[in-house]
Coordinates of C-alpha atoms in Angstrom, one line a residue:
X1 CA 182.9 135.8 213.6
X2 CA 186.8 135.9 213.3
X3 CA 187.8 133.8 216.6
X4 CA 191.7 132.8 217.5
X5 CA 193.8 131.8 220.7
X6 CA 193.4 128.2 222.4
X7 CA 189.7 127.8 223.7
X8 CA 186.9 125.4 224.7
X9 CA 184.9 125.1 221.5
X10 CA 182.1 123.3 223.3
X11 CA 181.7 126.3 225.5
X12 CA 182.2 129.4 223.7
X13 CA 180.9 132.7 224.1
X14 CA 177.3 132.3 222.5
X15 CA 177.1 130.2 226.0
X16 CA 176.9 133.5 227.6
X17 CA 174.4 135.5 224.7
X18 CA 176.7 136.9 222.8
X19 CA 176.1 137.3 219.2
X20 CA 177.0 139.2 215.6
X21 CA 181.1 139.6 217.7
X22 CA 182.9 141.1 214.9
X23 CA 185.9 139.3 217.2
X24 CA 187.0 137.3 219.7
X25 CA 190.4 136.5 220.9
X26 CA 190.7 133.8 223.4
X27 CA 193.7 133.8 225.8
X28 CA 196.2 135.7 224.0
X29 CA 199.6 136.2 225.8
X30 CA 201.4 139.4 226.3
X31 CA 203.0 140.1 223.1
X32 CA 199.7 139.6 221.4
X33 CA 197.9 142.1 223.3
X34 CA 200.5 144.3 223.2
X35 CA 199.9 144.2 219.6
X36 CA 196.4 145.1 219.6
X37 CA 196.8 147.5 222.6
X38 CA 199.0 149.7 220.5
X39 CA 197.3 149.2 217.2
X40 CA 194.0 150.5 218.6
X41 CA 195.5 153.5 220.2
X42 CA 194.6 151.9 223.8
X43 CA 198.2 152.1 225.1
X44 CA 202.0 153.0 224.9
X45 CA 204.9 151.2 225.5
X46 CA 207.5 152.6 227.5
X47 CA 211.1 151.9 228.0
X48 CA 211.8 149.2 230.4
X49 CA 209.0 147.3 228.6
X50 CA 205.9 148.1 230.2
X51 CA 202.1 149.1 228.4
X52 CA 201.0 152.0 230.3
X53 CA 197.5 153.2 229.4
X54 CA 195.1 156.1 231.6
X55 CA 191.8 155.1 232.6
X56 CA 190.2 158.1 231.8
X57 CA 188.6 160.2 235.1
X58 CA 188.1 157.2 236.5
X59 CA 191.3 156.7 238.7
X60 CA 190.3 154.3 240.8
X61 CA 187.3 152.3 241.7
X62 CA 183.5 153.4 242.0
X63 CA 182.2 152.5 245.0
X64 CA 178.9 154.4 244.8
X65 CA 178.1 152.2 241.7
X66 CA 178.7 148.8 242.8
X67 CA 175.2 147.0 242.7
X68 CA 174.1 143.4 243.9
X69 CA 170.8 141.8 242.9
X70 CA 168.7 141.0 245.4
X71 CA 167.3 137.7 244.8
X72 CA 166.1 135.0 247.4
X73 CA 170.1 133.9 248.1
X74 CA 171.0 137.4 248.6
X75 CA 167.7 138.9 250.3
X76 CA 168.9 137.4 253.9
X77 CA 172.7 136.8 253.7
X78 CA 173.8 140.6 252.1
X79 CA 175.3 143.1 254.1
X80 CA 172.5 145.4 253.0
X81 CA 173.9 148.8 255.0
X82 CA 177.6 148.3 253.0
X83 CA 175.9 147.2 249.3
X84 CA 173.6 148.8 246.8
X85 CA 170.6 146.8 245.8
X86 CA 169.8 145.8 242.4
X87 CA 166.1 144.1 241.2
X88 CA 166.6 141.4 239.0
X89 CA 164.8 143.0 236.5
X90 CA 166.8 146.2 236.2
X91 CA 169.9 143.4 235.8
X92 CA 168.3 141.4 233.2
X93 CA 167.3 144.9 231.2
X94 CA 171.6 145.5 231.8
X95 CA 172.6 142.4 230.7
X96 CA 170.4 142.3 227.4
X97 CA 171.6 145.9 227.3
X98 CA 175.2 144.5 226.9
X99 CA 174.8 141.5 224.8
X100 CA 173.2 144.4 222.3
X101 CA 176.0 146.7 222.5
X102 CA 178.6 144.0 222.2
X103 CA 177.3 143.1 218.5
X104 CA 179.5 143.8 215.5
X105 CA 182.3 144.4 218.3
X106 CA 185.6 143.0 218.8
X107 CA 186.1 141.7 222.1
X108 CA 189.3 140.1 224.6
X109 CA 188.5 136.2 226.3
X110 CA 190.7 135.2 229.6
X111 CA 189.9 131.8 231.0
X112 CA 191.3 132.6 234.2
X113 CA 191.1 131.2 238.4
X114 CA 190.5 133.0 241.3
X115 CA 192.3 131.3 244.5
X116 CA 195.5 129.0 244.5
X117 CA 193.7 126.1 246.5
X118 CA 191.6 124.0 244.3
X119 CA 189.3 123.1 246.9
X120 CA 187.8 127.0 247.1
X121 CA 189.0 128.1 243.7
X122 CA 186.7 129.5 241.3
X123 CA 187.3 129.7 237.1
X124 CA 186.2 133.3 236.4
X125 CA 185.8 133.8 232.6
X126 CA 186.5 137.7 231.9
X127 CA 185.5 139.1 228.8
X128 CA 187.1 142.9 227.8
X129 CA 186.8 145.3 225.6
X130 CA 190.0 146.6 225.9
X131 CA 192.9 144.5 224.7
X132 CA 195.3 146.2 227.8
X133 CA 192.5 145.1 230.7
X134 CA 192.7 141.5 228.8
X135 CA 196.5 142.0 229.5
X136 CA 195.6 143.1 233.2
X137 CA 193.3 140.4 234.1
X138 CA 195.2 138.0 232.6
X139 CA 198.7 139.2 234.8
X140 CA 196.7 139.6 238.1
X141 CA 194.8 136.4 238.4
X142 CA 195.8 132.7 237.8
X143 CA 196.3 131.3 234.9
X144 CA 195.1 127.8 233.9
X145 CA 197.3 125.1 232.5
X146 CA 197.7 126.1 228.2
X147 CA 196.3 122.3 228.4
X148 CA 193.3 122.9 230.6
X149 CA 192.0 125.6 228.2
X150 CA 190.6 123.0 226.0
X151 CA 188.2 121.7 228.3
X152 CA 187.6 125.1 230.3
X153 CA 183.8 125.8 231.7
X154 CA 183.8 129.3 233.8
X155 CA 182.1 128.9 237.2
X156 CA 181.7 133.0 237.3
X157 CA 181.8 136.0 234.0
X158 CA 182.8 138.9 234.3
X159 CA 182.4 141.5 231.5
X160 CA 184.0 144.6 231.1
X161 CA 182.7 147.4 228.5
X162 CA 184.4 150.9 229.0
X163 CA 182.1 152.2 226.6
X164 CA 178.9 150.8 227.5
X165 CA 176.9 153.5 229.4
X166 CA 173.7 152.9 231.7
X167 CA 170.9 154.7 232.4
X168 CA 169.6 155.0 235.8
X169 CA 165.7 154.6 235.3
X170 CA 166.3 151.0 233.3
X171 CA 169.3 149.4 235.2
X172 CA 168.7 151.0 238.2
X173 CA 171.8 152.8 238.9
X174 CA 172.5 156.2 240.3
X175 CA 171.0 159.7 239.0
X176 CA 173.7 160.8 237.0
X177 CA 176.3 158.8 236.7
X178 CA 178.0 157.0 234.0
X179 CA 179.4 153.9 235.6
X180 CA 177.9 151.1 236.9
X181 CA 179.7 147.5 238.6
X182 CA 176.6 145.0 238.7
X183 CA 176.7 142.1 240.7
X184 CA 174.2 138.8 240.1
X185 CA 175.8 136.2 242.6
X186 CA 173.3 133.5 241.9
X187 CA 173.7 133.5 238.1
X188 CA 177.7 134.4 239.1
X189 CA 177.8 137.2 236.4
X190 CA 179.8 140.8 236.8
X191 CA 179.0 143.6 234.6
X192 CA 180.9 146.6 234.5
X193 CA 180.4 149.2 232.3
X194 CA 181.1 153.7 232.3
X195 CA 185.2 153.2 233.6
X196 CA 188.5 152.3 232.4
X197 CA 189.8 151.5 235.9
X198 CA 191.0 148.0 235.3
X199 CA 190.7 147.4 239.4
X200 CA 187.5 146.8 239.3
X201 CA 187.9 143.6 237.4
X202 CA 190.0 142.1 239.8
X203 CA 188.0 143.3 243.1
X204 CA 184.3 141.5 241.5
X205 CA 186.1 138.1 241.6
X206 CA 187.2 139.4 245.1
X207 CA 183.8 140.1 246.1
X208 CA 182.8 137.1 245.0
X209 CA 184.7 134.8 246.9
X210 CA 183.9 137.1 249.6
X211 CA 180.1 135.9 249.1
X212 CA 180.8 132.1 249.0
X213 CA 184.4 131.4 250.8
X214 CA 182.7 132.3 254.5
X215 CA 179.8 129.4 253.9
X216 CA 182.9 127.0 253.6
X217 CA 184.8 127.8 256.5
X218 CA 187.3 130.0 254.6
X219 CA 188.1 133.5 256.0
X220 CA 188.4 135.8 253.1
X221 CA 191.1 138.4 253.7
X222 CA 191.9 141.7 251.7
X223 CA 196.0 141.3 253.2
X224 CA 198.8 140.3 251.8
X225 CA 201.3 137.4 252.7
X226 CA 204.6 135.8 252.9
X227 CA 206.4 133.5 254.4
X228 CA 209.8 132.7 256.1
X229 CA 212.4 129.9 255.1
X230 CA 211.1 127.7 258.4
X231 CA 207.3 128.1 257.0
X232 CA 206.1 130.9 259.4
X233 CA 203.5 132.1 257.3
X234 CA 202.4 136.2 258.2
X235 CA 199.1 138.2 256.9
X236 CA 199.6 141.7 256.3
X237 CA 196.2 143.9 256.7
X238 CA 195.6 147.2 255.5
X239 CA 194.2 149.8 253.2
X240 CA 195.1 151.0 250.2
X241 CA 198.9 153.3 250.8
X242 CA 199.3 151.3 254.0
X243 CA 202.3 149.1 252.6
X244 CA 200.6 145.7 252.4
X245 CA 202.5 145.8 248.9
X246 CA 205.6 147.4 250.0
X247 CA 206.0 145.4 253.3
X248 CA 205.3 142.4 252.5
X249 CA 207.5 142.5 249.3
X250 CA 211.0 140.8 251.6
X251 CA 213.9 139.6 250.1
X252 CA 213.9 137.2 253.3
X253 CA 210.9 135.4 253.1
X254 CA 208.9 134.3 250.1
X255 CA 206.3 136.2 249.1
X256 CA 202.5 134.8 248.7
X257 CA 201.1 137.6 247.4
X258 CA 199.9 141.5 247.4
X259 CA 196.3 141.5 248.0
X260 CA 194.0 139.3 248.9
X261 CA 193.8 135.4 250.2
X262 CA 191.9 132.8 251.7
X263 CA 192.4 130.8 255.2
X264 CA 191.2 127.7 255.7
X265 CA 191.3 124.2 257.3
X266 CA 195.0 123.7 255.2
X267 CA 197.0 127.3 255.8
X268 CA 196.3 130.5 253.8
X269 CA 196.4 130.5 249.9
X270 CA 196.2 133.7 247.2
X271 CA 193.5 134.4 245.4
X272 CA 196.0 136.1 242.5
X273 CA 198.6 135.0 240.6
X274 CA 200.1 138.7 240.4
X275 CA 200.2 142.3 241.9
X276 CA 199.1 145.3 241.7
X277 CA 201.2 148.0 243.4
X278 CA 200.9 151.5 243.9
X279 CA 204.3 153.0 242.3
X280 CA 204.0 156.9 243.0
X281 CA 207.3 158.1 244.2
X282 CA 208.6 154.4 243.0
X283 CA 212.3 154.0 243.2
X284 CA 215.2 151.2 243.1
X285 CA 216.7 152.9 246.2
X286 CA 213.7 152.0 248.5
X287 CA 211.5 149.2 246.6
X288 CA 213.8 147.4 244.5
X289 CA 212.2 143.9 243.4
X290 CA 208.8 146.3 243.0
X291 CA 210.7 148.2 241.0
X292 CA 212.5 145.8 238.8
X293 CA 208.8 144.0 238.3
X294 CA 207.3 147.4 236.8
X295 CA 209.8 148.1 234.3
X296 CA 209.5 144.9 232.5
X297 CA 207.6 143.6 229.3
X298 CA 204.9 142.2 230.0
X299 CA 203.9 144.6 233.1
X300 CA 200.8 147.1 233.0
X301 CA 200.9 150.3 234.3
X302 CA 197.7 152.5 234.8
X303 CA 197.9 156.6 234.9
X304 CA 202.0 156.8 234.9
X305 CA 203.6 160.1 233.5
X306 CA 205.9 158.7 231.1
X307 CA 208.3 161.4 228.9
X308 CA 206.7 161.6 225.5
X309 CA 210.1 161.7 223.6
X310 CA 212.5 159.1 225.9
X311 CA 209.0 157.3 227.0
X312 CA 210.8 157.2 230.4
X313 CA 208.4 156.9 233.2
X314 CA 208.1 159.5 235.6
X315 CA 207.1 157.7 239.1
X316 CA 207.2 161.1 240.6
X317 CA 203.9 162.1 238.2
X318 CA 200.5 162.6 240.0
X319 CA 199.5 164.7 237.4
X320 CA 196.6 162.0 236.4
X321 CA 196.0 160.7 240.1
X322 CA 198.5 160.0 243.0
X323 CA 196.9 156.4 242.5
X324 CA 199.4 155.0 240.1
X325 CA 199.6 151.5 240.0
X326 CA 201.6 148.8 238.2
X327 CA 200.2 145.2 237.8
X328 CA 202.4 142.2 237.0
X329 CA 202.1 138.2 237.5
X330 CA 204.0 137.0 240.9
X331 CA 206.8 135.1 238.6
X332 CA 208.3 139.0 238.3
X333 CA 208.9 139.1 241.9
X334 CA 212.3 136.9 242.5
X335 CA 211.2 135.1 245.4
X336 CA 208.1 135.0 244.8
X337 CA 206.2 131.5 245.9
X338 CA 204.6 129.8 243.0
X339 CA 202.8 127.3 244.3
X340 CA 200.4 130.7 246.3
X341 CA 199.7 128.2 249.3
X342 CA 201.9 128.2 252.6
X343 CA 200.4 126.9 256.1
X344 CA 198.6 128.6 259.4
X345 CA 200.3 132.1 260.1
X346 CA 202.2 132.6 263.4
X347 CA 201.7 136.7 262.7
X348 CA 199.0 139.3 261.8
X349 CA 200.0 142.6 261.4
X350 CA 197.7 145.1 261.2
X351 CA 198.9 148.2 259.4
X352 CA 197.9 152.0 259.4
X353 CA 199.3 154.7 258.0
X354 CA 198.4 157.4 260.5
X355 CA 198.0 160.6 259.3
X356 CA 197.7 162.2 262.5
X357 CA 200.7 160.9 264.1
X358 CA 200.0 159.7 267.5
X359 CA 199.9 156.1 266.6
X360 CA 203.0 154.3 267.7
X361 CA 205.2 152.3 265.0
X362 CA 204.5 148.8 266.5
X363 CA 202.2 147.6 269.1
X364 CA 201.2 144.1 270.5
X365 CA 197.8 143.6 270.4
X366 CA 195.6 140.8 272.8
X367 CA 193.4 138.8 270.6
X368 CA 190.3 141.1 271.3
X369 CA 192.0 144.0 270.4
X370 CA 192.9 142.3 267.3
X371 CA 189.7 142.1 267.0
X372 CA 188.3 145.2 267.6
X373 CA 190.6 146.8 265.3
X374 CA 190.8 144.5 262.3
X375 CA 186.4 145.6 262.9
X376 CA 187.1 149.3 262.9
X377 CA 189.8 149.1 259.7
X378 CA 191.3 152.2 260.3
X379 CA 193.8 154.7 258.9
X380 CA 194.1 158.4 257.9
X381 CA 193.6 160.0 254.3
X382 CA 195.8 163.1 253.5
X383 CA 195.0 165.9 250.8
X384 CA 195.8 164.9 247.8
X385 CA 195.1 161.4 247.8
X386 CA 191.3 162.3 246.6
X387 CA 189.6 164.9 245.0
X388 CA 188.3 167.5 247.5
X389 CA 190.0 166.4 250.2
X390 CA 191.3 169.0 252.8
X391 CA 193.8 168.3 255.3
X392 CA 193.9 164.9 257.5
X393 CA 190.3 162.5 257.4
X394 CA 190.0 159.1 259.3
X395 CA 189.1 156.3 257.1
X396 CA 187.6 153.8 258.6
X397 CA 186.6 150.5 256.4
X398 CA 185.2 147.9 258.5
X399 CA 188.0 144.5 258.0
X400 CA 190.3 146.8 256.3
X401 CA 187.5 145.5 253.1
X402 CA 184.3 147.3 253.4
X403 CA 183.7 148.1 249.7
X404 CA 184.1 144.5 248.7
X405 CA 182.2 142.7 251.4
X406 CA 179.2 141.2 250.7
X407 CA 178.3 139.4 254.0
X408 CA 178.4 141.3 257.5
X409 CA 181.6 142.6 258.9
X410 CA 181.1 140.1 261.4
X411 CA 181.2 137.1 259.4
X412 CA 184.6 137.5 258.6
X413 CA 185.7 138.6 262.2
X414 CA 184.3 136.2 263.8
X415 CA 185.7 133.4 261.4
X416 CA 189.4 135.1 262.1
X417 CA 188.8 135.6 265.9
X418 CA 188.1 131.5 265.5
X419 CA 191.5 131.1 263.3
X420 CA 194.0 133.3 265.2
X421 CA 192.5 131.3 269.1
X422 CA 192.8 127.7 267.3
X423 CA 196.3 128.5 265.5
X424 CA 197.9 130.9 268.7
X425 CA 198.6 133.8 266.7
X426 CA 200.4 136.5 267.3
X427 CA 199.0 140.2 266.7
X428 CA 200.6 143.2 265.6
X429 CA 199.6 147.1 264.7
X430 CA 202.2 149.0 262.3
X431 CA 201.9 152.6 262.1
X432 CA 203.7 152.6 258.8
X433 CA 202.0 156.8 258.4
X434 CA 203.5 159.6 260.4
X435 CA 205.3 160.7 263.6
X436 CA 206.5 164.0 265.3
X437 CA 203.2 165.7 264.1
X438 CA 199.9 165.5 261.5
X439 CA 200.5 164.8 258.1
X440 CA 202.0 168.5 256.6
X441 CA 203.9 168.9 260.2
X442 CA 205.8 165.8 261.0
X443 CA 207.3 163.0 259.1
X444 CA 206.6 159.7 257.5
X445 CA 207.6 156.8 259.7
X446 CA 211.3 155.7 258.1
X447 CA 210.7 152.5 256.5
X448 CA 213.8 151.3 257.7
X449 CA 212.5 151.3 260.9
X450 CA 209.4 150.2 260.2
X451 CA 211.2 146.7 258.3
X452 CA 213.4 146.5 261.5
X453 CA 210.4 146.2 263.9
X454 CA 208.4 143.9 261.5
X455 CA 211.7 141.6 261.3
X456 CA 212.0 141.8 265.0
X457 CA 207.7 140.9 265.4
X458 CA 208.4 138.2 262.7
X459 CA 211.4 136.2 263.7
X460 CA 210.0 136.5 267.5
X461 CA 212.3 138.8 269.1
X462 CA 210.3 141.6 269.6
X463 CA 208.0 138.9 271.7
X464 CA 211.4 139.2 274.6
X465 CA 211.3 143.2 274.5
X466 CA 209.6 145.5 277.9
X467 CA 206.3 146.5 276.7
X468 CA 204.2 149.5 278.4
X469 CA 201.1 150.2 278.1
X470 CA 199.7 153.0 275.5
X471 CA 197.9 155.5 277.8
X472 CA 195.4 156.0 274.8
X473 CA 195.1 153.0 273.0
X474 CA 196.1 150.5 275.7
X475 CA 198.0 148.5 273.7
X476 CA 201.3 147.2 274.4
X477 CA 204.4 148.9 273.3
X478 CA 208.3 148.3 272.9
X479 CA 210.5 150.6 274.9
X480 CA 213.5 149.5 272.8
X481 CA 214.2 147.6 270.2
X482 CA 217.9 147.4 268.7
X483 CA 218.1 149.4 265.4
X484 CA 215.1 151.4 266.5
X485 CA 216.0 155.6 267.2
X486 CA 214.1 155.1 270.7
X487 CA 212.1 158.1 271.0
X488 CA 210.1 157.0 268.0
X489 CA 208.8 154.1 269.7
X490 CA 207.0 156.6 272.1
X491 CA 205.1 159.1 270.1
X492 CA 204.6 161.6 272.5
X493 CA 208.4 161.8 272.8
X494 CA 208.7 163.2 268.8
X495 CA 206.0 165.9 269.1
X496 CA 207.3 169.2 270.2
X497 CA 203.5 170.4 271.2
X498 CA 202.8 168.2 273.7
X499 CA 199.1 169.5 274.2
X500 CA 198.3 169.5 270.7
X501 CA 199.5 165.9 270.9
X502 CA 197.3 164.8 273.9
X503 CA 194.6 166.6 271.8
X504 CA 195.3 164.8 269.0
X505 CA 195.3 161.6 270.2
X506 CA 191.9 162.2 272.5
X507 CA 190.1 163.4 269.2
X508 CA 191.4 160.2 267.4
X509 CA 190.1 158.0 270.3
X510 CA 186.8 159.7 270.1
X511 CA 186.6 159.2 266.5
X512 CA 187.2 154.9 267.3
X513 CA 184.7 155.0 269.6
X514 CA 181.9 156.6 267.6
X515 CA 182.6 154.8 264.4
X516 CA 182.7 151.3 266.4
X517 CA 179.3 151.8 267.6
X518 CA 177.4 150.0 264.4
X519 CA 179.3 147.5 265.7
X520 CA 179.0 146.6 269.7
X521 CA 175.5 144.7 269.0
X522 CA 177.7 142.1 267.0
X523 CA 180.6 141.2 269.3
X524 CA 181.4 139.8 272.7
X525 CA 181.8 142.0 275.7
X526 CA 185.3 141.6 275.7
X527 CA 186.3 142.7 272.3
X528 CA 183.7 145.6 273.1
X529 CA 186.1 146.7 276.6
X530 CA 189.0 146.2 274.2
X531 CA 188.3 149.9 272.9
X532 CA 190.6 153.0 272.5
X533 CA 190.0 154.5 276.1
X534 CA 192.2 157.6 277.2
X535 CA 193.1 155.9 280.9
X536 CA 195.7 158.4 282.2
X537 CA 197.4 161.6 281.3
X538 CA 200.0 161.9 278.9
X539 CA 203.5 162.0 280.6

């Protein structure tokens, strides 16, 4: 076997089973696998420097296919209503499965690190068959010392294999389907096998820590971070198209990262040493350091429209997917913190992008109702944004995380309800989605005022404003805050149908209410009380 790149010798990849590789290539840097990207037809690059590749009809992840073994560490601590079960056997028949395909194959190595606090890190070896997700991996989590490679023993493998397809009856997957994301937690082994979507990746050594963080008194977050130049460190919660990228991306404060971190007994800490932003309708104008990131060497971008004779990218392309995303290291990002670490926030903001526009664009939460809705995870999908989709649908994914949580919703809340009473934190809900109307009527909340309030909830401002009380959500909102166009700060105010507004926001109460229900046997009575309840007319 033709092996190169710096490695451990002592624990190579016949450690794992594999045999008869054709190749192996340990560690390679950019320019290496840009090499072999091109050379095998995997990728393009385009001008500005990036390797943009499509993923196939796969455009994002496969949640139906995710799969965890259940074994006698997972038979009592799994989430069983949010994740698929596996037997052991149909895993062992997948894995020899995989060791079989992989022979007379050339495969990609990264000896990589999941989590920037080396007292609840984990070394995730990822093994790819595509030289760009070697490239991906390697640019969205954190990269050993070149000396440390030497002496490198994974604690977790992960092993990716596009072509690899299962079949239902022997691994145990779905009827029908070609994709499969196979978790073994015990032996610490991801298999992933049917999609090109280099995500996936990335979210098993999320899940992961997800499994094992909680046990140590670390909250696992899917949020992203930063911090100000005084060390007023703030999380940033929210699903994907919220702005958890976009927000949290200020020249002002240093950023931590895009994703997802850890909060423990020392501050908050990233578990990546990179993002992964979403760049449809990209520009310099309104996302400059994101943009200045993407259009680099050494930047991945998945299912951009790119023009075949300039090889300009088209940001404005959702011809493959309106998912298009662009994954760089954090070092691309100017003020970007390198050390991923920074101590106790003073903020959480939760964000939404509602969809049916009756949401106001901040609010003040009480601890409880912090509570309640980090639990319920809400915002609004819009045509478009998935195949089939009609019109405006709630999503609701319990900690803003569901897919990738292995342990009960409550765990997490519960360890976060514990963190935000010990550290007096302050709790905020950003509507960062529409106003004046539903998605196709009204408009998309101005980011400027959207940065404006966040600055204002950040630097502690907002904290002197007058507050009333939502008649829906009973939360506290600003009346006024300076550089704010006033009537946006009462939603009601921007709708020209005022019923259709009151009957808009009722129906969205409702929907709260009924999805919180798997829920109430799991919390205290007062995060319970702290639910959406229409308590007066609309004025």
């Amino acid at each position: 076997m033709k092996e190169t790149g710096v490695r451990n010798g002592a624990y190579g990849a016949d450690k794992f089973g594999f045999k008869d590789l054709a190749e192996l290539h340990w560690n390679l840097p950019a320019p290496a696998l840009y090499e072999h990207a091109v050379a095998a037809g995997e990728a393009t690059i385009v001008e500005g420097g990036a390797l943009t590749a499509a993923t196939g009809h796969h455009t994002g992840r496969s949640p139906k296919d995710k799969h965890t073994v259940v074994d006698a560490l997972t038979e009592n601590s799994v989430w069983w209503e949010g994740n698929r079960k596996m037997s052991k056997e149909n895993f062992d028949n997948l894995l020899a499965d995989f060791l079989a395909h992989a022979k007379g194959r050339k495969l990609f190595a990264q000896d990589l690190i999941g989590g920037a606090d080396p007292k609840f890190q984990i070394k995730a070896r990822i093994f790819t068959e595509y030289a760009w997700h070697s490239l991906f991996i390697r640019q969205l989590l954190r990269r050993p010392e070149q000396s440390e490679l030497a002496s490198y023993v994974p604690d977790m493998t992960v092993v990716d294999m596009p072509s690899f397809r299962p079949d239902a009856k022997r691994h145990g997957g779905r009827e029908g389907s070609d994709t499969m994301v196979a978790i073994d937690f015990t032996r610490k082994i991801v298999l992933i096998c049917g999609t090109s979507y280099a995500g996936e990746m990335k979210k098993s050594v999320f899940t992961t820590l997800n499994f094992y963080l909680p046990a140590q008194n670390v909250v696992s977050m899917h949020c992203s971070a930063n911090v100000g130049p005084d060390g007023d460190s703030a999380l940033f919660f929210g699903l994907s198209g919220t702005g958890k990228t976009t927000l949290s991306a200020d020249p002002a404060r240093t950023l931590i990262g895009d994703d997802e971190h850890g909060w423990g007994p020392d501050g908050i800490f990233n578990f990546e040493g990179g993002c992964y932003a979403k760049t449809i309708k990209l520009s310099h104008e309104s996302e400059p350091d994101i943009w200045d990131a993407t259009n680099r060497f050494g930047t991945v971008l998945e299912n951009v429209g790119f023009d075949p004779v300039t090889r300009v990218p088209d940001y404005n392309d959702a011809s493959k997917t309106e998912n298009t995303r662009s994954a760089y290291p954090l070092e691309f990002i100017r003020n970007a913190s390198r050390t991923g670490r920074a101590g106790h926030p003073k903020n959480i903001i939760l964000l939404t992008a509602d969809a049916f526009g009756v949401m106001p664009p901040i609010a003040k939460l009480t601890p409880t109702q912090a509570m309640y809705h980090f639990l319920s995870g809400y915002t609004a999908k819009v045509a478009g944004t998935e195949k089939g989709l009609v019109g405006v649908q709630p999503e609701f994914s319990t900690c803003f995380a569901a897919p990738f949580l292995p342990r009960h919703p409550s765990v997490y809340a519960n360890l976060l309800r514990d963190y935000i009473k010990k550290h007096k934190v302050d709790c905020w809900l950003v509507n960062s989605g529409w106003t004046g109307g539903k998605y196709g009527v009204g408009r998309r909340m101005p980011i400027k005022a959207t940065r404006t309030l966040l600055t204002a909830a950040l630097n502690g401002s907002l904290k002197n404003a007058d507050f009333r009380t939502d008649p829906y959500f009973g939360f506290s909102v600003p009346t006024s805050v300076p550089g704010v166009e006033p009537h946006l700060l009462n939603p009601f105010k921007t709708w020209r149908d005022k019923a259709e507004f009151d009957k808009t926001a009722r129906d969205l109460v409702g929907m709260f209410q009924k999805n919180f229900a798997k829920f109430e046997e799991h919390v205290t009575p007062d995060v319970k009380a702290a639910a959406p309840e229409v308590r007066i007319a609309a004025e």
